[in-house]
Coordinates of C-alpha atoms in Angstrom, one line a residue:
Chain A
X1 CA -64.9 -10.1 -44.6
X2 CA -66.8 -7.1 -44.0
X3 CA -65.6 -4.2 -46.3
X4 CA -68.0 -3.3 -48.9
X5 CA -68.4 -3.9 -52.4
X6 CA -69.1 -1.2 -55.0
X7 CA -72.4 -1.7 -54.4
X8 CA -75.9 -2.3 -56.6
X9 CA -75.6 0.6 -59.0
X10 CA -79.3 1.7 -58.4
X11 CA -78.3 2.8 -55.2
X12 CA -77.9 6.7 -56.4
X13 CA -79.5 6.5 -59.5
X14 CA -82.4 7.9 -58.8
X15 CA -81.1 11.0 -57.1
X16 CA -80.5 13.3 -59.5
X17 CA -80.9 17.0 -58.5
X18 CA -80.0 19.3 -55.1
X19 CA -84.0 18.9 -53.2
X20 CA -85.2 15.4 -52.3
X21 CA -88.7 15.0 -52.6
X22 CA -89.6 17.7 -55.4
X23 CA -90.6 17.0 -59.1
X24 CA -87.9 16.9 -61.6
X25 CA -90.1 17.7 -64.4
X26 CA -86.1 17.9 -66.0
X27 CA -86.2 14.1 -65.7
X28 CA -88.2 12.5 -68.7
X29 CA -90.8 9.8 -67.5
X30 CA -89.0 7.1 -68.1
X31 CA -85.9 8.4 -66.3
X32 CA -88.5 8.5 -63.5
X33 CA -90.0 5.4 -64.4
X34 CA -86.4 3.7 -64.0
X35 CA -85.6 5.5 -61.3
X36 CA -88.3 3.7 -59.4
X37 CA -86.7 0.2 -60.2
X38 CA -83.8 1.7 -59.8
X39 CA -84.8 2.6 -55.9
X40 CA -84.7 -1.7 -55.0
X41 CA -81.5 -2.7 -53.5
X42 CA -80.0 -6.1 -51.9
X43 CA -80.7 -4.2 -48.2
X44 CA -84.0 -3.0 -49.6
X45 CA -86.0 -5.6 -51.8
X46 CA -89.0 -3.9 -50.1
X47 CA -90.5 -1.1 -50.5
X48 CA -93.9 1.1 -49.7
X49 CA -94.8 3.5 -51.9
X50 CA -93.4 6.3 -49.4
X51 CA -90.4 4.9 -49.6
X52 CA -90.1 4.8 -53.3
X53 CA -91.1 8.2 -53.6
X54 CA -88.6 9.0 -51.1
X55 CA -86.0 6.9 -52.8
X56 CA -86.6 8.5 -56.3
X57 CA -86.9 11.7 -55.4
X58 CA -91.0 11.6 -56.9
X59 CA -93.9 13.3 -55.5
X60 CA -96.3 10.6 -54.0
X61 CA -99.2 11.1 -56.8
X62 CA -96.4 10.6 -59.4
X63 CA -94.6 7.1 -57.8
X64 CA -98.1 6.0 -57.3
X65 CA -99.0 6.0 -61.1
X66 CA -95.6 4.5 -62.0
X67 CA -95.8 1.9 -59.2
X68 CA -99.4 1.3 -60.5
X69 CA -97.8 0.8 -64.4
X70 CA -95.1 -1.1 -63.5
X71 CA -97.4 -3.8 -60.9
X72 CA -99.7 -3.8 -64.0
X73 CA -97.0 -5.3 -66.1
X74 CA -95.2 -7.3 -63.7
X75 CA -92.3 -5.9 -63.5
X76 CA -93.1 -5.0 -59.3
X77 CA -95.6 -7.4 -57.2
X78 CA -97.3 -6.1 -54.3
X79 CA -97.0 -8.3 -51.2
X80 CA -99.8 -9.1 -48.7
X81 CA -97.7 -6.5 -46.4
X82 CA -98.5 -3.9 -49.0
X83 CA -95.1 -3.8 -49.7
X84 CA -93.7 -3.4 -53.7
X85 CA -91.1 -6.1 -54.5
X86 CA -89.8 -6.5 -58.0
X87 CA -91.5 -8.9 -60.1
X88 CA -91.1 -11.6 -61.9
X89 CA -91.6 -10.4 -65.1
X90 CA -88.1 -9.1 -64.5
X91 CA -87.1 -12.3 -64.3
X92 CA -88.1 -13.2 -67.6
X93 CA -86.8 -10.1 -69.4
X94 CA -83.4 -10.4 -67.4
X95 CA -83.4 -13.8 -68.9
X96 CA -82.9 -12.8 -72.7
X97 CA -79.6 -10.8 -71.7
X98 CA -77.3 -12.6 -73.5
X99 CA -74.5 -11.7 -71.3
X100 CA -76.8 -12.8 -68.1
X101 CA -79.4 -16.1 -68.3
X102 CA -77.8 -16.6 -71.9
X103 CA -74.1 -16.9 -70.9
X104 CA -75.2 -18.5 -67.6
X105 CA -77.2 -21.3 -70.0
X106 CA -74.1 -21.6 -71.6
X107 CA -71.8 -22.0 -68.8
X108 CA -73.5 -24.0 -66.1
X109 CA -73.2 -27.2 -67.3
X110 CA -69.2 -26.8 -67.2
X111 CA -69.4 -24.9 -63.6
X112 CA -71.4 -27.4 -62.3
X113 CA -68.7 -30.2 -63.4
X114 CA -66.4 -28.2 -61.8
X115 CA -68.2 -27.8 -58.7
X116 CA -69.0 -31.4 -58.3
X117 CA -65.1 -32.1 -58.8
X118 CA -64.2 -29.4 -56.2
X119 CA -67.2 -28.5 -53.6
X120 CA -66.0 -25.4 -53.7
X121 CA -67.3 -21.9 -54.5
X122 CA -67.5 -21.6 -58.7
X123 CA -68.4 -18.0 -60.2
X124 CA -68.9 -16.1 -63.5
X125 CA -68.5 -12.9 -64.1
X126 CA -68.8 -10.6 -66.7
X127 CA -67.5 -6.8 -67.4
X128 CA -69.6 -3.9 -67.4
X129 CA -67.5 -0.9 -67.5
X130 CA -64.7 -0.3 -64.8
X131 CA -66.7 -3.1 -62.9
X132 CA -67.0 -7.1 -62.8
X133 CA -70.8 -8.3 -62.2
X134 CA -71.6 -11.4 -61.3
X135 CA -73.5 -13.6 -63.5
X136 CA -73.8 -17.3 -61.9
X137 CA -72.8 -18.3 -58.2
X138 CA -72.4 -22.0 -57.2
X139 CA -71.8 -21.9 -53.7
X140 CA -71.4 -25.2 -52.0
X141 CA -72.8 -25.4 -48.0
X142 CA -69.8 -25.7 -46.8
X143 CA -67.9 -24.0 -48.5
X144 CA -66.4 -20.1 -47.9
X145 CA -68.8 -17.5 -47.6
X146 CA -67.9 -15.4 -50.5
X147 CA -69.5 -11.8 -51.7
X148 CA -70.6 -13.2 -55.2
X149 CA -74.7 -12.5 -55.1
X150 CA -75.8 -12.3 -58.7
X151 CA -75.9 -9.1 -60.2
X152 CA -73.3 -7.9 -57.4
X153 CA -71.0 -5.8 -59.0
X154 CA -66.9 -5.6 -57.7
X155 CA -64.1 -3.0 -58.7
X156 CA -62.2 -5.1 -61.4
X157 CA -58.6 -5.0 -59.6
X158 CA -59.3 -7.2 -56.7
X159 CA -61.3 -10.2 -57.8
X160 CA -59.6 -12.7 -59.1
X161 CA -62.6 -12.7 -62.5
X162 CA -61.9 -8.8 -62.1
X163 CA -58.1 -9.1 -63.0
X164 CA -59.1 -12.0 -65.5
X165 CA -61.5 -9.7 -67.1
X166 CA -59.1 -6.4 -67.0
X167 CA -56.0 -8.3 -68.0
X168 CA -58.2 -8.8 -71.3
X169 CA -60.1 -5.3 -71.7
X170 CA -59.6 -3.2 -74.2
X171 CA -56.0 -0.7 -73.5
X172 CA -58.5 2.4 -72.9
X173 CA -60.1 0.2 -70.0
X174 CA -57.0 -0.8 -68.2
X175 CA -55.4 2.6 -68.1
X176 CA -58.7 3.8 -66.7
X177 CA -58.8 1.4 -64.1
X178 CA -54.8 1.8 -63.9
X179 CA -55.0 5.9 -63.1
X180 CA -57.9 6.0 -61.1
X181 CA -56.9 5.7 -56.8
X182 CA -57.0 1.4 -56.3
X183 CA -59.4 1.1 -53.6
X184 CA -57.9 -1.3 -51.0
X185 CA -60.1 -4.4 -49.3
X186 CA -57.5 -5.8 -47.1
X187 CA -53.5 -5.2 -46.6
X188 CA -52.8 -7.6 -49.8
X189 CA -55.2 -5.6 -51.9
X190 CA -52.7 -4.5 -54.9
X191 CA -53.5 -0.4 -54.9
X192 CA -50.2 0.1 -56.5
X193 CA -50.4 1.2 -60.3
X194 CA -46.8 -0.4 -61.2
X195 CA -47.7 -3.6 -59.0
X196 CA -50.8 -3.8 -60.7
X197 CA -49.7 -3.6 -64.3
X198 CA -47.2 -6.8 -63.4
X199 CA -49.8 -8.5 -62.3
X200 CA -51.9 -8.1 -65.6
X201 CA -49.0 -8.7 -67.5
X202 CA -48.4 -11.9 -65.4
X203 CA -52.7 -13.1 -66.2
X204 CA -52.0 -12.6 -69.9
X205 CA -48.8 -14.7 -69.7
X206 CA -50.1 -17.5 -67.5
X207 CA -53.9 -17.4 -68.6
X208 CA -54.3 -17.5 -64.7
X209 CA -56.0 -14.9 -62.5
X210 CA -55.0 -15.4 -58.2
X211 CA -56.5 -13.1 -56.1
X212 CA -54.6 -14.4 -52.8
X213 CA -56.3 -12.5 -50.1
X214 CA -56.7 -9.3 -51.9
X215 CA -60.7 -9.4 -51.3
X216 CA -61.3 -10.8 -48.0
X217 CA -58.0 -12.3 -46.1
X218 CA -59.3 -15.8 -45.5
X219 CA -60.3 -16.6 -49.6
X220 CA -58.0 -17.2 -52.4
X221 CA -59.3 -17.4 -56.0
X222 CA -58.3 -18.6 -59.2
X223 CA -60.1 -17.0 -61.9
X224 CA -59.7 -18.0 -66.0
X225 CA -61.2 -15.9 -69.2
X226 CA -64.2 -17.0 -71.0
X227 CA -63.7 -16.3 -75.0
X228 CA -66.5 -15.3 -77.6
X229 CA -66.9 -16.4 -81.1
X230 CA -64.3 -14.0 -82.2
X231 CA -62.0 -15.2 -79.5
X232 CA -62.0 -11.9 -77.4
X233 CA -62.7 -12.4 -73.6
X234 CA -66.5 -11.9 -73.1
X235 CA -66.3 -13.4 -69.1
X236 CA -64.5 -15.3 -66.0
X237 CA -64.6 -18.3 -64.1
X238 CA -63.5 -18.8 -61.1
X239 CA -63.3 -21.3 -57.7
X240 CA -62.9 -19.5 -54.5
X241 CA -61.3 -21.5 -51.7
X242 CA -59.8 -20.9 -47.8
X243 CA -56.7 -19.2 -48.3
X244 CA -54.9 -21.5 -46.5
X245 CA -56.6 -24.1 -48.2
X246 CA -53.2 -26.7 -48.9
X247 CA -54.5 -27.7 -52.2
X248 CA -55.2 -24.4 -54.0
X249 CA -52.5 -24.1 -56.3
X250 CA -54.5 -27.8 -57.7
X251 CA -57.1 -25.9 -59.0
X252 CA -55.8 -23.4 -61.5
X253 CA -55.9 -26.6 -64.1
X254 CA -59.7 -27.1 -63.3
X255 CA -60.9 -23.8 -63.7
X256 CA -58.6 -23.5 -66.8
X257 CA -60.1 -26.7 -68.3
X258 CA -63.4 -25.2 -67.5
X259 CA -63.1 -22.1 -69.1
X260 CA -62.2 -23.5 -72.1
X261 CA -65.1 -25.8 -72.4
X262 CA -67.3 -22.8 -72.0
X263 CA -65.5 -21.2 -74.8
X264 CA -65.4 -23.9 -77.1
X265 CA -69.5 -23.5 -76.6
X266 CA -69.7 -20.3 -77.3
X267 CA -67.6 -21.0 -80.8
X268 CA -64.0 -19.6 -79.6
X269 CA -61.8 -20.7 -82.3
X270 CA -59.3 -20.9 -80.0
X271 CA -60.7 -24.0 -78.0
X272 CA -62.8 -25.5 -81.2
X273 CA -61.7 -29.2 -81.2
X274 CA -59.0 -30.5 -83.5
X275 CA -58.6 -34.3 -85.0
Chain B
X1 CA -91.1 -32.6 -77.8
X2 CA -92.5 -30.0 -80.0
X3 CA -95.0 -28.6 -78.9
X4 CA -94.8 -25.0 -77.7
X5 CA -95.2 -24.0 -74.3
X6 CA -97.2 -21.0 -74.0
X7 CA -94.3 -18.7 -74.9
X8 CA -93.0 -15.6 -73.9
X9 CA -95.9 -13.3 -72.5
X10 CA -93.7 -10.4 -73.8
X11 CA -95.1 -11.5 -77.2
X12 CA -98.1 -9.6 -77.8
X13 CA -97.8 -7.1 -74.7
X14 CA -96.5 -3.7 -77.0
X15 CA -99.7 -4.3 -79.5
X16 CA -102.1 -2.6 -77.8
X17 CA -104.2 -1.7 -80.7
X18 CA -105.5 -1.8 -84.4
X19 CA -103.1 -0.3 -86.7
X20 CA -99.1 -1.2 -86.2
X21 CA -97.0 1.5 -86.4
X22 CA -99.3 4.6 -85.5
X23 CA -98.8 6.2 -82.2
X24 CA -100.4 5.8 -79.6
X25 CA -101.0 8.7 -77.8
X26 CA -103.6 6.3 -75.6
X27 CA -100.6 4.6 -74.2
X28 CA -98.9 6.4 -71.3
X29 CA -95.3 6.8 -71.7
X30 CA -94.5 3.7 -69.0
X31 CA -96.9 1.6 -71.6
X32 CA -94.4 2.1 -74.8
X33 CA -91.0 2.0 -72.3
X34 CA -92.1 -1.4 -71.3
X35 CA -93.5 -1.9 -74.4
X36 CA -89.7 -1.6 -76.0
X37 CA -88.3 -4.7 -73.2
X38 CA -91.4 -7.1 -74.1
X39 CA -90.5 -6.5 -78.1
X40 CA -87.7 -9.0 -77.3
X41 CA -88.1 -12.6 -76.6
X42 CA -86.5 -16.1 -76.4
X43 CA -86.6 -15.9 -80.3
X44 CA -85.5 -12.4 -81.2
X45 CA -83.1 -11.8 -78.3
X46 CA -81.3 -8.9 -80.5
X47 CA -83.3 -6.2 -82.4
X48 CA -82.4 -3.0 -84.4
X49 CA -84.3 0.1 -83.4
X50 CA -86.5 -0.5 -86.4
X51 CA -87.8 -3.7 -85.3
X52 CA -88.4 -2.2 -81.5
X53 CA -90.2 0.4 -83.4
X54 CA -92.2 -2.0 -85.6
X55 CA -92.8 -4.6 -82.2
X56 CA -93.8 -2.0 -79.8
X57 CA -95.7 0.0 -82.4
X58 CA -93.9 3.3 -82.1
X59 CA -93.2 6.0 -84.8
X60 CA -88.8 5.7 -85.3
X61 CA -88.3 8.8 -83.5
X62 CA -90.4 7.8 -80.1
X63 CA -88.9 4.2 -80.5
X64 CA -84.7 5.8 -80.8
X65 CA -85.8 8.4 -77.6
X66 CA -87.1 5.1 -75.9
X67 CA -84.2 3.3 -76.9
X68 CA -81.6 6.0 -76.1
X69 CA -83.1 6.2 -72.5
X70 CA -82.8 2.5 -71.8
X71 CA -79.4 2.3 -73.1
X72 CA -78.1 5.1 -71.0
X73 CA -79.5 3.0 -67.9
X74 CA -78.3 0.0 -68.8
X75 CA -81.8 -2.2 -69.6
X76 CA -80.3 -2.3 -73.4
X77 CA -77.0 -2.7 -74.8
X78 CA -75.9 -1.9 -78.4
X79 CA -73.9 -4.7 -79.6
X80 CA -71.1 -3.8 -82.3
X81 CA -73.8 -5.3 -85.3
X82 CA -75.7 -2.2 -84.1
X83 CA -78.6 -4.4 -82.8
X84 CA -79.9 -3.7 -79.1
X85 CA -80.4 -6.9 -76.0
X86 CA -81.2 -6.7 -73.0
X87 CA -78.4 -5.5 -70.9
X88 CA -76.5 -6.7 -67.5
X89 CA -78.8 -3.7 -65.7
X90 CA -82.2 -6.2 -65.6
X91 CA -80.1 -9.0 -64.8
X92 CA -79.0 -7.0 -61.4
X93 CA -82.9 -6.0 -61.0
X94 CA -83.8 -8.9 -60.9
X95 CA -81.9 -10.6 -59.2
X96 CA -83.6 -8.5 -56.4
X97 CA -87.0 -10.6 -57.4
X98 CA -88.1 -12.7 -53.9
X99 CA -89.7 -14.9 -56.2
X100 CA -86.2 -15.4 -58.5
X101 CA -83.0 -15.2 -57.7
X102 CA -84.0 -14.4 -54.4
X103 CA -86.0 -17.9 -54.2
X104 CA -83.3 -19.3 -56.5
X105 CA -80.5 -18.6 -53.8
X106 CA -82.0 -20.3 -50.7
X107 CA -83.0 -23.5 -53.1
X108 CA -79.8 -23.5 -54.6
X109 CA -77.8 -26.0 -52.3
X110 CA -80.6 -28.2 -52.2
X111 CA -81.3 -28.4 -55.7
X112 CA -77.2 -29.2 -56.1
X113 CA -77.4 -31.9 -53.5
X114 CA -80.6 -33.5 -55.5
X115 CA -78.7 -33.0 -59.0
X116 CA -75.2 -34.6 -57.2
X117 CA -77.2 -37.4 -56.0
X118 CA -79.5 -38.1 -59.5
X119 CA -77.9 -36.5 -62.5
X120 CA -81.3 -35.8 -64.0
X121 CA -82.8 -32.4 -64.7
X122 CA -83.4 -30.6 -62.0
X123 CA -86.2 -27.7 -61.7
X124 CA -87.5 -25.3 -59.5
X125 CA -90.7 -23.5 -60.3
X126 CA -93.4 -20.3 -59.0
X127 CA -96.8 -19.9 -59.7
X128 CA -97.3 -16.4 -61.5
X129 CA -101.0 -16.2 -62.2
X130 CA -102.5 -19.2 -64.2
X131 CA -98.5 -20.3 -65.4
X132 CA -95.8 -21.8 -63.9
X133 CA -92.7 -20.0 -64.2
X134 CA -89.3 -22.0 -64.1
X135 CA -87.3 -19.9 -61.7
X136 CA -84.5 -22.6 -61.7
X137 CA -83.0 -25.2 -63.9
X138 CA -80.2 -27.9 -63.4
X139 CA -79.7 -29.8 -66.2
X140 CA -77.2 -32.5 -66.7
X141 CA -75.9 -32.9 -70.0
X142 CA -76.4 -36.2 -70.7
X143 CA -80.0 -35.6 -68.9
X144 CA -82.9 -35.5 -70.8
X145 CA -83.5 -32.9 -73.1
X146 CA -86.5 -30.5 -71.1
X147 CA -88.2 -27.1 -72.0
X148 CA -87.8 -25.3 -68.6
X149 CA -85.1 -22.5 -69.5
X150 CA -85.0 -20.0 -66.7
X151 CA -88.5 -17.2 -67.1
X152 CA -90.4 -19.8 -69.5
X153 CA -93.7 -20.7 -68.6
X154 CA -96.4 -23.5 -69.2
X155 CA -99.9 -23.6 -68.3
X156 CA -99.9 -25.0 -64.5
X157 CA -102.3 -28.9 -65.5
X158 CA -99.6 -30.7 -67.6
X159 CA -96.0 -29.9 -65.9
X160 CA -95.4 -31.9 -62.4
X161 CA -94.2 -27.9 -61.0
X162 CA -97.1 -27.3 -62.5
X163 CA -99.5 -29.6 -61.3
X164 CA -98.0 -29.4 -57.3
X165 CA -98.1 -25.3 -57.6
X166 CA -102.2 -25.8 -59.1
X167 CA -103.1 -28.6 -56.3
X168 CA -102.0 -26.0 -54.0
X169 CA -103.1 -22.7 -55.5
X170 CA -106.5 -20.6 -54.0
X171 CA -109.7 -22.8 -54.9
X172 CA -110.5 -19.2 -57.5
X173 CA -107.4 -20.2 -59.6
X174 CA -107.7 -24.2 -59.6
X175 CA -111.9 -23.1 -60.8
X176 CA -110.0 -20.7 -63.1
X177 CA -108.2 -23.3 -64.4
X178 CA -110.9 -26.1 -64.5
X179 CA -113.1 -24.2 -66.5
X180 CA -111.3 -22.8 -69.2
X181 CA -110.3 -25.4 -72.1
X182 CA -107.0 -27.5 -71.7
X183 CA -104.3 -27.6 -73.7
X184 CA -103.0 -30.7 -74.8
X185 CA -99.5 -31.1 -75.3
X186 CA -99.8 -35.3 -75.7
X187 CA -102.2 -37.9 -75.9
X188 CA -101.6 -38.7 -72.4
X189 CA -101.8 -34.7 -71.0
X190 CA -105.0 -34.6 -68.6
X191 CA -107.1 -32.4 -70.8
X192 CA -110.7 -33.7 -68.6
X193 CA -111.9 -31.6 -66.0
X194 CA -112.7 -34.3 -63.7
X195 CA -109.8 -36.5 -64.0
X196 CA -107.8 -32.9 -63.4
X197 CA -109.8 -32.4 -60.2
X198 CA -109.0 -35.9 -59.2
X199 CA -105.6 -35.4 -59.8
X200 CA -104.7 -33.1 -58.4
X201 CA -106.6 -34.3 -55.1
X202 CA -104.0 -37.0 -55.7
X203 CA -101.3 -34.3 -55.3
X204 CA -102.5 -32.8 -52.0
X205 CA -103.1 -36.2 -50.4
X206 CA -99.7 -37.6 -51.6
X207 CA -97.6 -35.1 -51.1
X208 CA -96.0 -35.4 -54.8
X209 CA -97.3 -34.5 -58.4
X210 CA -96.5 -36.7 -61.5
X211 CA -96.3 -35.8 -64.7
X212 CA -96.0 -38.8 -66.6
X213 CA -95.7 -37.9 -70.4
X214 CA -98.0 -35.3 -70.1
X215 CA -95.8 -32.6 -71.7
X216 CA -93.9 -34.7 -74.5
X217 CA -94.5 -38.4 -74.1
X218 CA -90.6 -39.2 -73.0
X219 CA -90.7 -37.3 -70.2
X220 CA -91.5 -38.1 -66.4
X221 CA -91.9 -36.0 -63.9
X222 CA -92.2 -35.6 -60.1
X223 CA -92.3 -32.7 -57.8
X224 CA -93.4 -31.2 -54.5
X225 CA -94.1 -28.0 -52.8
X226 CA -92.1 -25.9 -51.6
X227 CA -93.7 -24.2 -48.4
X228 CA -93.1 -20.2 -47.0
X229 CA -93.1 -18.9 -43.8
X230 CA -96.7 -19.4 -43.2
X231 CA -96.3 -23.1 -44.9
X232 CA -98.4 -21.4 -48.1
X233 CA -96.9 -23.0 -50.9
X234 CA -95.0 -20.5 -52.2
X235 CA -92.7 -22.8 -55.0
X236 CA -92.1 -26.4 -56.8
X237 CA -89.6 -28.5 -57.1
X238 CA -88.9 -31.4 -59.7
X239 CA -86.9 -33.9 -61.3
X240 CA -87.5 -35.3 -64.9
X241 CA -86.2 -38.2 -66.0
X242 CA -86.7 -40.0 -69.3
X243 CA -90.3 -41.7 -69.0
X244 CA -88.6 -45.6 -69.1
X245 CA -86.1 -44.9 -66.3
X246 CA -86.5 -48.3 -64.3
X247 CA -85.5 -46.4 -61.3
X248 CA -88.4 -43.8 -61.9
X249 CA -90.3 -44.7 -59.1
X250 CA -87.4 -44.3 -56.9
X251 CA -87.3 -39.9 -57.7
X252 CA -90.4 -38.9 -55.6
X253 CA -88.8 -39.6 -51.7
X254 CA -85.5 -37.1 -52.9
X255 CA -87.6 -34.7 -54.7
X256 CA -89.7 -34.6 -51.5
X257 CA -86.5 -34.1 -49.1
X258 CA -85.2 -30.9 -51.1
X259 CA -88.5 -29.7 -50.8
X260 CA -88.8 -29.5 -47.3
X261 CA -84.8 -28.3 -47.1
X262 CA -85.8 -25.5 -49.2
X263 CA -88.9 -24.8 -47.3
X264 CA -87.4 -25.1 -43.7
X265 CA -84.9 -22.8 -45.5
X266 CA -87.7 -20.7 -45.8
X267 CA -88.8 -20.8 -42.3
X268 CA -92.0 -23.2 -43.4
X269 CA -92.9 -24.4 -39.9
X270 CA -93.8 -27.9 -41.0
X271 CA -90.5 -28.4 -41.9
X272 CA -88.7 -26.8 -38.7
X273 CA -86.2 -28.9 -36.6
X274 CA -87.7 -30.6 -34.0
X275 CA -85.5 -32.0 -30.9

């Protein structure tokens, strides 16, 4: 349960030279300016201005006036702590990503059916690179604690929406992913390269992602691709359940069925409804 | 059901002066970088460089720099008809918003339970300034049809979020509000300043706001506050139902119960456990 996940990206964004704490008058402004928002992580949605400084490698006049612009439009709030958290004006702009708020829009009537059915873990993922990031979480009280926080990102060969979402990237992705060392999350991790092609071969055939303790021992998930308007695979649902869980081979049909209502909203011929 | 909510602020946030198109060396470099994100909006969620230029009023050559930066971070991505969105980077930022996903996350479960047990839209709502901002929508798909997609906002007298998050706001923003002219989205929004102040009296004594009609005439409305951890009201929540549901009436207790799971959530100590 505990190993880590890739991580938020920001995390060494803003690092980008050998001193900490000197002016990078190589960076342009707004690499700076990013670099700020970029200094916010899950362990560290608060910040003072020392610390963003700090964290962005900025000299303390300098994060002051971006910290100033940014509270100005929104985009950071200043708490009664005196604290910088980020805004909701990110909110709103975060909401036009088409592959974010959009797709979630999209999709959340169909995951919520399929939690209601289930009461179990539903999630939706989309790729970004060599990673899966997680667009929509429906986590039911009682179900498995699972790592899906939005905007978490995973390494695509573990998860089951990871190996629904490489089984379907382009052939340049996949052999990326496929030559690179397979980090390993538990013993049932697949870090092999041969055992890992199989098992992509196996998505494509079956339409069906498992991920059978390969991200946390106790959780098993059953993950199905999400088609676009020109039927390529633009994201992955899943349902995350107790590994030992008697029923989980039941819900491969569900998330399946759910998938392809998404689809068939987002105008995939392949799931547009016949007489 | 037409009437437009106050939109986007993005909208008019990159003009910042007479003439479009000229440069404005007045603006700091921050100004035109977020000038670029609030060029896009629920209506134009994919633009060419041109109409970034054009929207934020930049010369081509500031707006493709601009453009270039923020796609190499990951707050744009360049779709394959050459026209930029907003990319899965802000959706990760945000999600590090207390206020959003943050908020969004502890509310979640509570929100499901009150959609399991209804069916009806289900929203959840933050003050930001003189607007409420809709942080969080469950909406059935055979619910009623409602304007709350996720970062909207509407002016804080006619919406029952709205009308809970003014009730409770600092006595300089419910004066704020009194005095300036109110919008009326129906015949029977509260556009009077006295029956406002009365209203919203009502709220605070009752506990609940209503919203009956007052934002398209088939719509009804209750919510209550959501309380922090110094039982400041820090959110709503609501439920709208179509304004002739017999049952109507019935809304206000389970809207009222979330509330207070959220805000115990939240470590409100009105709503703690007590043995």
């Amino acid at each position: 349960m505990t190993r880590a996940p890739t991580g938020h990206r920001g995390q060494d964004t803003g690092a980008a030279g050998p001193q900490p704490g000197c002016d990078w008058s190589g960076r342009s402004v707004p690499a700076k300016l990013l670099g700020v928002l970029a200094a916010f992580g899950p362990d560290r949605p608060a910040l003072t201005v020392t610390d963003l400084s700090r964290r962005s490698r900025l000299p303390l006049t300098t994060a002051h006036r971006l910290v100033g612009e940014l509270t100005r439009w929104g985009a950071l709030e200043r708490g009664a702590d005196g604290r910088y958290r980020i805004g909701l004006r990110m909110v709103e702009i975060a909401a036009l990503c088409p592959r974010g708020v959009g797709l979630r829009d999209v999709a959340l009537p169909y995951l919520e059916d399929l939690y209601e059915a289930t009461h179990q873990n539903i999630q939706l993922a989309v790729r970004d690179g060599l990673e899966a990031v997680f667009v929509e979480r429906i986590a039911g009280r009682h179900a498995i604690a699972v790592h899906s926080r939005v905007g978490a990102r995973w390494p695509l060969h573990a998860t089951g929406v990871g190996l629904a979402l490489l089984a379907h990237a382009p052939q340049d992705v996949q052999e990326e992913v496929l030559a690179a060392p397979l980090a390993g999350f538990t013993s049932r991790t697949v870090v092999d390269q041969k055992a890992l092609r199989r098992m992509l071969a196996e998505v494509r055939r079956t339409g069906l992602a498992v991920s059978d303790g390969q991200v946390t021992l106790d959780a098993y998930s059953v993950a199905a691709p999400v088609r676009g308007a020109r039927d390529d695979v633009v994201a992955a649902g899943s349902i995350v359940v107790p590994a030992d869980d008697p029923q989980r081979l039941a819900w491969g049909p569900a998330v399946r069925a759910a998938a392809r209502g998404i689809s068939r909203s987002l105008g995939a011929p392949y799931a547009a409804r016949r007489l």
